[in-house]
Short mmCIF file of C-alpha atoms in Angstrom, two decimals:
data_model
loop_
_atom_site.label_atom_id
_atom_site.label_comp_id
_atom_site.label_asym_id
_atom_site.label_seq_id
_atom_site.Cartn_x
_atom_site.Cartn_y
_atom_site.Cartn_z
CA MET H 520 6.02 27.72 -62.13
CA ARG H 521 2.40 26.66 -62.43
CA ASN H 522 1.38 27.61 -58.91
CA ARG H 523 -1.64 25.51 -58.00
CA ALA H 524 -1.00 22.70 -60.46
CA THR H 525 1.93 21.37 -58.40
CA GLN H 526 0.69 21.67 -54.83
CA HIS H 527 -1.26 18.35 -54.83
CA LEU H 528 1.36 16.22 -56.59
CA SER H 529 2.75 13.24 -54.72
CA LYS H 530 6.23 14.14 -56.00
CA PRO H 531 6.87 17.82 -55.16
CA LYS H 532 8.45 19.91 -57.90
CA VAL H 533 10.83 22.71 -56.95
CA ARG H 534 11.17 25.58 -59.43
CA GLN H 535 12.94 28.94 -59.61
CA SER H 536 9.96 30.89 -58.32
CA TRP H 537 8.79 32.95 -55.34
CA SER H 538 5.42 31.27 -55.27
CA LYS H 539 4.07 30.20 -51.92
CA TRP H 540 3.31 26.79 -53.41
CA ASN H 541 6.96 26.48 -54.38
CA LEU H 542 7.89 27.26 -50.77
CA TYR H 543 5.44 24.57 -49.68
CA ASN H 544 7.07 22.07 -52.05
CA LEU H 545 10.50 22.98 -50.68
CA LYS H 546 9.24 22.21 -47.18
CA ARG H 547 7.85 18.79 -48.03
CA PHE H 548 10.65 17.77 -50.39
CA SER H 549 12.65 14.71 -49.33
CA VAL H 550 15.14 12.37 -51.00
CA LYS H 551 14.19 8.73 -51.42
CA ASN H 552 15.87 6.18 -49.20
CA PRO H 553 19.15 5.17 -50.92
CA MET H 554 19.03 1.73 -49.28
CA PHE H 555 16.28 0.69 -51.69
CA ARG H 556 17.65 2.45 -54.81
CA THR H 557 20.48 1.41 -57.11
CA HIS H 558 23.27 3.85 -57.86
CA PHE H 559 21.86 4.45 -61.33
CA GLN H 560 18.41 5.24 -59.88
CA GLN H 561 19.92 7.63 -57.34
CA LYS H 562 21.77 9.51 -60.06
CA TRP H 563 18.62 9.65 -62.18
CA ASP H 564 16.52 11.03 -59.31
CA ALA H 565 19.15 13.65 -58.45
CA LYS H 566 19.51 14.69 -62.08
CA SER H 567 15.74 15.01 -62.59
CA ILE H 568 15.06 17.14 -59.52
CA ALA H 569 18.13 19.32 -60.08
CA ARG H 570 17.23 19.92 -63.72
CA GLY H 571 13.68 20.77 -62.67
CA TYR H 572 15.10 23.70 -60.69
CA HIS H 573 18.13 24.71 -62.78
CA GLY H 574 17.25 25.50 -66.37
CA GLU H 575 13.68 24.23 -66.54
CA GLN H 576 13.23 26.30 -69.73
CA VAL H 577 16.28 24.72 -71.41
CA SER H 578 15.99 21.43 -73.27
CA GLU H 579 18.16 18.50 -72.24
CA LYS H 580 20.02 18.55 -75.54
CA GLN H 581 20.94 22.23 -75.11
CA TRP H 582 22.10 21.66 -71.56
CA ALA H 583 24.21 18.66 -72.57
CA ARG H 584 26.11 20.94 -74.95
CA MET H 585 26.56 23.60 -72.25
CA PHE H 586 27.76 21.20 -69.54
CA SER H 587 31.46 21.29 -68.71
CA PRO H 588 33.22 19.04 -66.19
CA ARG H 589 35.78 21.80 -65.55
CA ILE H 590 34.35 23.87 -62.71
CA ARG H 591 35.85 27.24 -61.83
CA SER H 592 37.20 27.58 -58.29
CA VAL H 593 39.09 30.18 -56.26
CA MET H 594 41.50 29.71 -53.36
CA PRO H 595 41.58 32.86 -51.18
CA MET H 596 45.16 33.84 -50.34
CA ASP H 597 46.60 36.58 -48.15
CA PRO H 598 48.07 39.31 -50.41
CA ALA H 599 50.48 40.43 -47.64
CA LYS H 600 52.04 36.97 -47.48
CA LEU H 601 52.23 36.76 -51.25
CA ALA H 602 54.03 40.15 -51.35
CA LYS H 603 56.59 39.04 -48.72
CA ASP H 604 57.29 35.69 -50.36
CA ASP H 605 59.99 36.23 -53.00
CA GLY H 606 60.75 32.54 -53.56
CA SER H 607 63.95 32.53 -51.48
CA ALA H 608 62.67 29.75 -49.20
CA LEU H 609 62.04 27.45 -52.14
CA SER H 610 65.33 28.28 -53.83
CA ALA H 611 67.27 27.51 -50.61
CA GLY H 612 66.16 23.91 -50.81
CA ARG H 613 62.82 22.69 -49.61
CA GLY H 614 62.83 19.49 -47.56
CA GLN H 615 66.58 19.60 -46.86
CA GLY H 616 66.48 20.92 -43.30
CA VAL H 617 66.54 24.60 -44.30
CA GLU H 618 62.89 25.19 -43.36
CA PRO H 619 62.48 26.37 -39.72
CA LYS H 620 60.68 24.13 -37.31
CA PRO H 621 57.20 25.28 -36.22
CA ASP H 622 57.16 27.14 -32.90
CA PRO H 623 54.20 25.96 -30.73
CA GLY H 624 54.29 29.14 -28.65
CA LYS H 625 54.00 31.30 -31.74
CA GLN H 626 51.07 29.26 -33.00
CA ALA H 627 49.27 29.75 -29.69
CA ARG H 628 49.75 33.50 -29.94
CA SER H 629 48.19 33.68 -33.42
CA SER H 630 45.20 35.95 -33.73
CA ALA H 631 41.64 34.78 -33.97
CA LEU H 632 41.45 36.18 -37.51
CA GLU H 633 44.26 33.95 -38.69
CA LYS H 634 42.56 30.96 -37.08
CA LEU H 635 39.36 31.82 -38.91
CA GLU H 636 41.23 32.07 -42.20
CA LEU H 637 42.83 28.70 -41.60
CA GLU H 638 39.43 27.16 -40.84
CA GLN H 639 38.05 28.57 -44.09
CA LEU H 640 41.00 27.22 -46.07
CA ASN H 641 40.55 23.78 -44.52
CA ARG H 642 36.91 23.58 -45.62
CA PRO H 643 36.15 21.31 -48.59
CA PHE H 644 35.31 22.76 -52.00
CA PRO H 645 31.68 21.97 -52.96
CA TYR H 646 32.52 21.54 -56.64
CA THR H 647 29.44 19.57 -57.56
CA GLN H 648 27.10 22.36 -56.36
CA ALA H 649 28.35 24.40 -59.33
CA THR H 650 27.32 21.79 -61.90
CA PHE H 651 24.76 24.14 -63.44
CA ALA H 652 26.97 27.24 -63.32
CA PRO H 653 26.82 27.75 -67.14
CA LEU H 654 23.05 28.34 -66.86
CA GLU H 655 23.65 31.33 -64.58
CA ARG H 656 24.98 33.23 -67.61
CA ARG H 657 21.57 33.19 -69.29
CA LEU H 658 19.81 36.54 -69.32
CA ASP H 659 16.50 35.27 -67.93
CA VAL H 660 18.23 33.50 -65.02
CA ALA H 661 20.33 36.61 -64.27
CA VAL H 662 17.18 38.79 -64.19
CA PHE H 663 15.62 36.36 -61.71
CA ARG H 664 18.77 36.17 -59.55
CA ALA H 665 18.91 39.99 -59.40
CA MET H 666 15.35 39.96 -57.92
CA PHE H 667 13.85 41.81 -60.89
CA ALA H 668 11.33 39.00 -61.52
CA SER H 669 9.47 36.55 -59.31
CA SER H 670 10.36 33.53 -61.45
CA THR H 671 12.47 32.57 -64.42
CA ARG H 672 9.30 32.22 -66.48
CA GLN H 673 8.34 35.79 -65.70
CA ALA H 674 11.89 36.95 -66.44
CA ARG H 675 11.70 35.14 -69.78
CA GLN H 676 8.44 36.96 -70.51
CA PHE H 677 10.01 40.33 -69.68
CA VAL H 678 12.88 39.64 -72.08
CA ILE H 679 10.64 38.49 -74.93
CA HIS H 680 8.36 41.52 -74.53
CA GLY H 681 11.31 43.90 -74.86
CA ALA H 682 11.44 45.15 -71.26
CA VAL H 683 15.14 44.24 -70.76
CA THR H 684 18.19 45.95 -72.21
CA VAL H 685 21.79 44.72 -72.26
CA ASN H 686 24.46 47.41 -72.46
CA GLY H 687 21.80 49.94 -73.49
CA LYS H 688 20.36 47.83 -76.35
CA LYS H 689 17.06 45.98 -76.23
CA MET H 690 17.56 42.22 -75.98
CA ARG H 691 14.69 39.86 -76.82
CA TYR H 692 16.55 36.54 -76.49
CA PRO H 693 16.21 34.91 -73.03
CA GLY H 694 19.08 32.54 -73.81
CA TYR H 695 21.59 35.34 -74.38
CA LEU H 696 24.80 34.45 -72.50
CA LEU H 697 26.15 37.35 -70.47
CA ASN H 698 29.85 38.18 -70.46
CA PRO H 699 31.75 39.67 -67.49
CA GLY H 700 31.06 43.41 -67.38
CA ASP H 701 27.67 43.32 -69.15
CA LEU H 702 25.03 45.63 -67.70
CA PHE H 703 21.37 44.63 -67.99
CA GLN H 704 18.39 46.76 -66.97
CA VAL H 705 14.66 46.08 -66.60
CA GLU H 706 11.80 48.57 -66.87
CA PRO H 707 10.92 49.80 -63.34
CA ASP H 708 7.18 49.23 -63.85
CA ARG H 709 7.82 45.57 -64.65
CA VAL H 710 10.00 45.19 -61.55
CA MET H 711 7.36 46.87 -59.38
CA PHE H 712 4.76 44.47 -60.78
CA ALA H 713 6.98 41.42 -60.23
CA THR H 714 8.04 42.25 -56.67
CA GLY H 715 4.88 44.05 -55.49
CA ALA H 716 1.81 42.58 -53.82
CA PRO H 717 -1.06 41.74 -56.19
CA LYS H 718 -4.31 43.66 -56.16
CA ASP H 719 -7.14 42.45 -53.98
CA LYS H 720 -10.76 42.41 -55.15
CA TYR H 721 -11.41 45.93 -53.85
CA ASP H 722 -8.45 47.39 -55.72
CA ARG H 723 -9.43 45.57 -58.90
CA ARG H 724 -12.98 46.86 -58.57
CA ALA H 725 -11.74 50.43 -58.00
CA GLY H 726 -9.58 50.16 -61.09
CA ARG H 727 -12.49 48.91 -63.19
CA VAL H 728 -14.77 51.65 -61.87
CA ALA H 729 -12.20 54.34 -62.61
CA GLU H 730 -11.67 52.97 -66.10
CA LYS H 731 -15.43 52.86 -66.80
CA GLU H 732 -15.87 56.41 -65.56
CA ALA H 733 -13.00 57.62 -67.72
CA GLN H 734 -14.48 55.80 -70.70
CA LYS H 735 -17.94 57.34 -70.11
CA GLU H 736 -16.43 60.79 -69.77
CA ALA H 737 -14.43 60.27 -72.93
CA GLU H 738 -17.54 59.16 -74.83
CA LYS H 739 -19.50 62.17 -73.57
CA GLU H 740 -16.72 64.54 -74.52
CA ALA H 741 -16.44 62.92 -77.93
CA GLU H 742 -20.20 63.35 -78.50
CA LYS H 743 -20.06 66.97 -77.42
CA GLN H 744 -17.13 67.64 -79.70
CA ALA H 745 -18.92 65.96 -82.61
CA GLN H 746 -22.03 68.11 -82.05
CA GLU H 747 -19.95 71.25 -81.76
CA ALA H 748 -18.09 70.37 -84.92
CA GLU H 749 -21.33 69.82 -86.83
CA GLU H 750 -22.78 73.11 -85.59
CA ALA H 751 -19.56 74.90 -86.45
CA LYS H 752 -19.59 73.46 -89.96
CA GLU H 753 -23.21 74.49 -90.49
CA GLU H 754 -22.73 77.99 -89.18
CA GLY H 755 -19.20 78.46 -90.51
CA GLU H 756 -18.12 80.35 -87.42
CA ALA H 757 -15.85 77.77 -85.75
CA LYS H 758 -12.15 78.40 -85.81
CA GLU H 759 -9.16 76.33 -84.78
CA GLU H 760 -8.11 78.84 -82.13
CA ASP H 761 -11.49 78.70 -80.43
CA LYS H 762 -11.39 74.92 -80.43
CA GLN H 763 -8.00 74.90 -78.79
CA LYS H 764 -9.23 77.32 -76.11
CA VAL H 765 -12.36 75.30 -75.34
CA GLN H 766 -10.73 71.88 -75.44
CA SER H 767 -8.41 71.01 -72.56
CA PRO H 768 -5.52 68.53 -72.86
CA ARG H 769 -7.38 66.04 -70.66
CA GLN H 770 -10.43 66.13 -72.93
CA THR H 771 -8.22 65.64 -75.97
CA LEU H 772 -6.61 62.56 -74.41
CA GLN H 773 -10.00 61.12 -73.47
CA ALA H 774 -11.29 61.63 -76.99
CA MET H 775 -8.21 59.95 -78.46
CA LEU H 776 -8.64 57.04 -76.03
CA SER H 777 -12.27 56.55 -77.07
CA GLN H 778 -11.31 56.67 -80.75
CA ALA H 779 -8.65 54.01 -80.21
CA LYS H 780 -11.18 51.79 -78.43
CA ASN H 781 -13.69 52.23 -81.24
CA ILE H 782 -11.06 51.25 -83.81
CA MET H 783 -10.18 48.14 -81.82
CA ALA H 784 -13.85 47.16 -81.43
CA ASP H 785 -14.94 47.80 -85.04
CA SER H 786 -12.04 46.25 -86.95
CA LYS H 787 -10.71 43.71 -84.47
CA SER H 788 -10.53 40.87 -87.02
CA VAL H 789 -9.07 43.03 -89.80
CA LEU H 790 -6.22 44.77 -87.97
CA PRO H 791 -2.82 43.06 -88.04
CA ALA H 792 -1.19 41.96 -84.80
CA LYS H 793 1.43 44.70 -84.84
CA ARG H 794 -1.22 47.40 -85.23
CA LYS H 795 -3.22 45.94 -82.33
CA GLN H 796 -0.10 45.96 -80.16
CA GLU H 797 0.54 49.62 -81.00
CA LEU H 798 -3.05 50.58 -80.16
CA ARG H 799 -2.90 48.74 -76.83
CA GLY H 800 0.36 50.49 -75.96
CA PHE H 801 -1.20 53.86 -76.87
CA GLN H 802 -4.23 53.17 -74.66
CA LYS H 803 -1.97 52.17 -71.76
CA ALA H 804 0.09 55.35 -72.09
CA VAL H 805 -3.04 57.54 -72.22
CA ARG H 806 -4.53 55.85 -69.15
CA ARG H 807 -1.28 56.41 -67.27
CA VAL H 808 -1.34 60.13 -68.09
CA LEU H 809 -5.03 60.44 -67.17
CA SER H 810 -4.48 58.70 -63.83
CA ARG H 811 -1.64 61.07 -63.00
CA SER H 812 -3.66 64.12 -63.98
CA ASP H 813 -6.67 63.14 -61.88
CA SER H 814 -5.73 65.25 -58.88
CA SER H 815 -9.14 65.04 -57.18
CA VAL H 816 -9.08 61.23 -56.87
CA LEU H 817 -5.45 61.35 -55.79
CA THR H 818 -6.27 63.91 -53.11
CA ASP H 819 -9.11 61.74 -51.74
CA ASN H 820 -6.82 58.72 -51.58
CA LEU H 821 -4.12 60.74 -49.89
CA GLU H 822 -6.65 61.98 -47.36
CA ALA H 823 -7.39 58.34 -46.49
CA GLN H 824 -3.68 57.68 -45.97
CA PHE H 825 -3.30 60.85 -43.95
CA SER H 826 -6.22 59.97 -41.68
CA GLU H 827 -4.32 56.86 -40.53
CA LEU H 828 -1.32 58.99 -39.58
CA THR H 829 -3.59 61.44 -37.75
CA LEU H 830 -5.16 58.61 -35.73
CA LEU H 831 -1.67 57.44 -34.82
CA LEU H 832 -0.83 60.95 -33.60
CA LYS H 833 -3.98 61.12 -31.48
CA ALA H 834 -3.24 57.72 -29.92
CA LYS H 835 0.27 58.86 -28.99
CA LYS H 836 -1.09 62.10 -27.46
CA ALA H 837 -3.71 60.20 -25.45
CA GLU H 838 -1.06 57.84 -24.11
CA LYS H 839 1.14 60.78 -23.09
CA SER H 840 -1.76 62.51 -21.35
CA LYS H 841 -2.59 59.34 -19.40
CA LYS H 842 1.01 59.01 -18.25
CA ARG H 843 1.09 62.69 -17.21
CA ASN H 844 -2.22 62.28 -15.35
CA HIS H 845 -0.96 59.23 -13.48
CA ARG H 846 2.30 60.98 -12.57
CA GLU H 847 0.49 64.05 -11.21
CA ARG H 848 -1.80 61.86 -9.14
CA GLN H 849 1.17 60.23 -7.48
CA ASP H 850 2.92 63.55 -6.80
CA THR H 851 -0.05 65.38 -5.19
CA THR H 852 -1.35 64.23 -1.76
CA PRO H 853 -4.40 66.42 -0.77
CA ALA H 854 -7.78 65.35 -2.06
CA ASN H 855 -8.68 68.81 -3.36
CA SER H 856 -5.43 69.08 -5.25
CA ASP H 857 -6.05 65.60 -6.69
CA THR H 858 -9.45 66.66 -7.95
CA ALA H 859 -8.07 69.85 -9.47
CA THR H 860 -5.21 67.96 -11.07
CA ASP H 861 -7.57 65.34 -12.51
CA THR H 862 -9.80 68.03 -13.97
CA LYS H 863 -6.83 69.84 -15.46
CA ALA H 864 -5.33 66.65 -16.93
CA ALA H 865 -8.69 65.62 -18.36
CA SER H 866 -9.14 69.01 -20.01
CA GLU H 867 -5.60 68.80 -21.43
CA ALA H 868 -6.27 65.28 -22.71
CA ASP H 869 -9.52 66.41 -24.35
CA SER H 870 -7.78 69.34 -25.99
CA GLU H 871 -4.91 67.14 -27.19
CA THR H 872 -7.12 64.32 -28.50
CA GLN H 873 -9.17 66.64 -30.66
CA PRO H 874 -8.69 66.12 -34.41
CA GLY H 875 -5.70 67.98 -35.77
CA ASP H 876 -7.56 70.59 -37.83
CA LYS H 877 -4.40 72.57 -38.50
CA LEU H 878 -2.54 69.46 -39.55
CA SER H 879 -5.36 68.31 -41.85
CA GLU H 880 -5.62 71.77 -43.39
CA ALA H 881 -1.87 71.88 -44.03
CA PHE H 882 -1.99 68.46 -45.67
CA ARG H 883 -4.95 69.46 -47.82
CA GLN H 884 -3.15 72.56 -49.02
CA ALA H 885 -0.05 70.55 -49.85
CA ALA H 886 -2.10 67.93 -51.74
CA GLU H 887 -4.05 70.48 -53.79
CA ASN H 888 -1.14 72.86 -54.47
CA PRO H 889 2.15 70.91 -54.40
CA GLU H 890 4.12 73.91 -55.67
CA GLN H 891 2.84 76.30 -52.99
CA GLU H 892 4.63 76.50 -49.65
CA VAL H 893 2.67 75.27 -46.62
CA ASP H 894 2.53 77.31 -43.42
CA THR H 895 3.87 74.99 -40.69
CA SER H 896 4.54 77.63 -38.04
CA GLU H 897 1.55 76.63 -35.88
CA LEU H 898 2.27 72.88 -35.98
CA THR H 899 4.05 71.01 -33.21
CA ASP H 900 7.16 68.93 -33.81
CA GLU H 901 5.22 65.66 -33.91
CA GLU H 902 2.63 67.10 -36.29
CA PHE H 903 5.36 68.45 -38.52
CA GLN H 904 7.06 65.04 -38.67
CA ILE H 905 3.76 63.33 -39.52
CA LEU H 906 3.07 65.91 -42.24
CA ARG H 907 6.54 65.36 -43.63
CA ARG H 908 6.10 61.58 -43.73
CA ALA H 909 2.70 61.92 -45.38
CA LEU H 910 4.04 64.25 -48.06
CA ILE H 911 7.00 61.95 -48.74
CA GLN H 912 4.60 59.02 -49.10
CA MET H 913 2.38 61.10 -51.38
CA ARG H 914 5.36 61.85 -53.60
CA ASP H 915 7.14 58.49 -53.61
CA ASN H 916 4.36 55.92 -53.21
CA PRO H 917 0.96 57.31 -54.26
CA ILE H 918 -2.28 55.42 -54.87
CA ASP H 919 -2.77 54.69 -58.57
CA HIS H 920 -5.55 52.27 -59.61
CA SER H 921 -4.25 52.12 -63.17
CA LYS H 922 -1.21 50.09 -62.05
CA PRO H 923 -1.40 46.29 -62.33
CA TYR H 924 -0.14 45.90 -58.74
CA ALA H 925 -1.50 47.11 -55.40
CA THR H 926 -0.80 50.75 -54.57
CA PRO H 927 0.67 52.12 -52.36
CA TRP H 928 3.36 49.61 -53.29
CA ARG H 929 4.36 46.98 -50.76
CA PRO H 930 6.52 43.85 -51.10
CA ARG H 931 4.77 40.65 -52.06
CA ASP H 932 4.19 37.90 -49.51
CA PHE H 933 6.90 35.28 -48.82
CA MET H 934 9.45 37.41 -50.66
CA GLY H 935 11.96 37.33 -47.81
CA ALA H 936 12.44 33.56 -48.05
CA PHE H 937 13.94 33.96 -51.55
CA ALA H 938 15.72 37.31 -51.08
CA THR H 939 19.27 36.27 -51.96
CA ILE H 940 21.57 37.88 -54.52
CA PRO H 941 24.69 35.92 -55.60
CA ARG H 942 28.15 37.41 -55.40
CA TYR H 943 28.75 37.50 -59.13
CA LEU H 944 26.04 40.19 -59.58
CA GLU H 945 26.23 43.86 -58.55
CA VAL H 946 22.65 45.12 -58.29
CA HIS H 947 21.35 48.69 -58.17
CA PRO H 948 17.73 48.40 -56.96
CA LYS H 949 16.71 52.02 -57.58
CA ALA H 950 17.82 51.95 -61.22
CA CYS H 951 16.56 48.34 -61.69
CA ALA H 952 19.96 47.53 -63.22
CA ALA H 953 22.69 44.99 -62.49
CA VAL H 954 26.18 44.17 -63.70
CA TYR H 955 27.34 40.63 -64.40
CA LEU H 956 30.75 40.89 -62.75
CA ARG H 957 32.22 37.45 -63.50
CA HIS H 958 31.35 33.80 -63.88
CA PRO H 959 30.28 31.90 -60.73
CA VAL H 960 33.12 30.21 -58.86
CA VAL H 961 33.53 27.75 -55.99
CA ARG H 962 35.26 28.81 -52.77
CA PRO H 963 36.20 26.79 -49.67
CA GLY H 964 32.88 25.79 -48.15
CA LEU H 965 30.84 27.99 -50.54
CA SER H 966 29.37 27.67 -54.00
CA GLU H 967 28.14 30.85 -55.69
CA VAL H 968 25.40 28.99 -57.57
CA PRO H 969 22.25 29.16 -55.37
CA SER H 970 20.67 25.73 -54.97
CA PRO H 971 18.06 24.37 -52.52
CA PHE H 972 19.48 20.83 -52.71
CA SER H 973 22.14 19.15 -50.61
CA LEU H 974 25.72 18.44 -51.60
CA SER H 975 25.03 14.73 -52.12
CA THR H 976 22.23 15.50 -54.59
CA GLY H 977 24.52 17.84 -56.53
CA ALA H 978 27.27 15.21 -56.59
CA LEU H 979 24.95 12.56 -58.01
CA ALA H 980 23.68 14.94 -60.69
CA PHE H 981 27.25 15.90 -61.63
CA HIS H 982 28.26 12.23 -61.95
CA TRP H 983 25.24 11.58 -64.16
CA TYR H 984 26.40 14.13 -66.70
CA LEU H 985 29.96 12.80 -66.65
CA ARG H 986 28.58 9.86 -68.69
CA ARG H 987 30.29 7.39 -66.37
CA ARG H 988 27.23 5.35 -65.64
#
């Protein structure tokens, strides 16, 4: 969905997207008054707005071939009753007085669960809400429904760029129709980018600064290596073993990154598109490795995160000391004892609100040497829990300016309004994979095809495609 291009339109457009402007359009969407519209106009309006949401990326001719008036439905039935029924009641003669008369007392004694089941069975089937059920089989729509992309357009982009696999094989066709039992998976970095909050201006600036510094260091290292190589050639004393000892893996990666950038800058118009794509992928991989290996920057960022946890600990300790001070004041009656108690409580509060030097030192040791065990014998229970949470956050959700999304990762805004997963998908969020269990069906009072429109709008759109105009 084109986010800001649709917010000022007089006719709001609703798309399969998590955009805040799409949520705004959903809020201000309204159906025209049917009193001033013919039946043909009502069907046209319903068809246009429904097609704008379902299958925007599919042409009308393609959808007309996919449309089927036969909609799948399911009637839930009690398996215990089906197992008991052997057909003897029907074979005895239905409608000939053999059937027992209903007992009103027995009906009154029925359980609340049976009443709920009867209410569900008596609900109408919203068949017309499943008009666009064939589109749910498309790979790009399934990726969006599984919450691996923020819109169907983004899901389509992921598929075309080769970030989605179906049954272990890369699939580059967004219109691929899934079959029951197919497993599709998306690259975790793409899912983190789609569902994570975008970078703010400070994060973008930090990323640019880190990239410029890495580029300068790579250029300096490349110049030094070139000078050393020239001197070694002139003197004839350089050897490959000495070079390997002097040159670290990080310097080698930086030199290779600078060489790739020089190739892209010098022969940008000569290189074919495939070669450019390979060079960009190589640069991205090298930057990812360099960002992970930069332990000093990571430690500084972790210290910033840890300082917030330390402030939280100090606030909790200060609150506890105030409560203890107030309690001791109420318990003691003499004035002298009050003064002594106040002095003692104040000294305890001062000692407790001092910065946790032991906690900070333990965190610093853990950040600099992850493999080494940290001495936590002198820490209190609260400090140990805070250290544990900080280390878990350091391991699972670190700060990395090379990522295209904000780090530490957090969900994007307004994501909860669209957080629905249909029943025909089984999603594994940690593996970024999902299984297409079966085709969408209609149940009593429920349609498994998510739609923001009412039942009347779906009915008018369904009647439009029946060609009975």
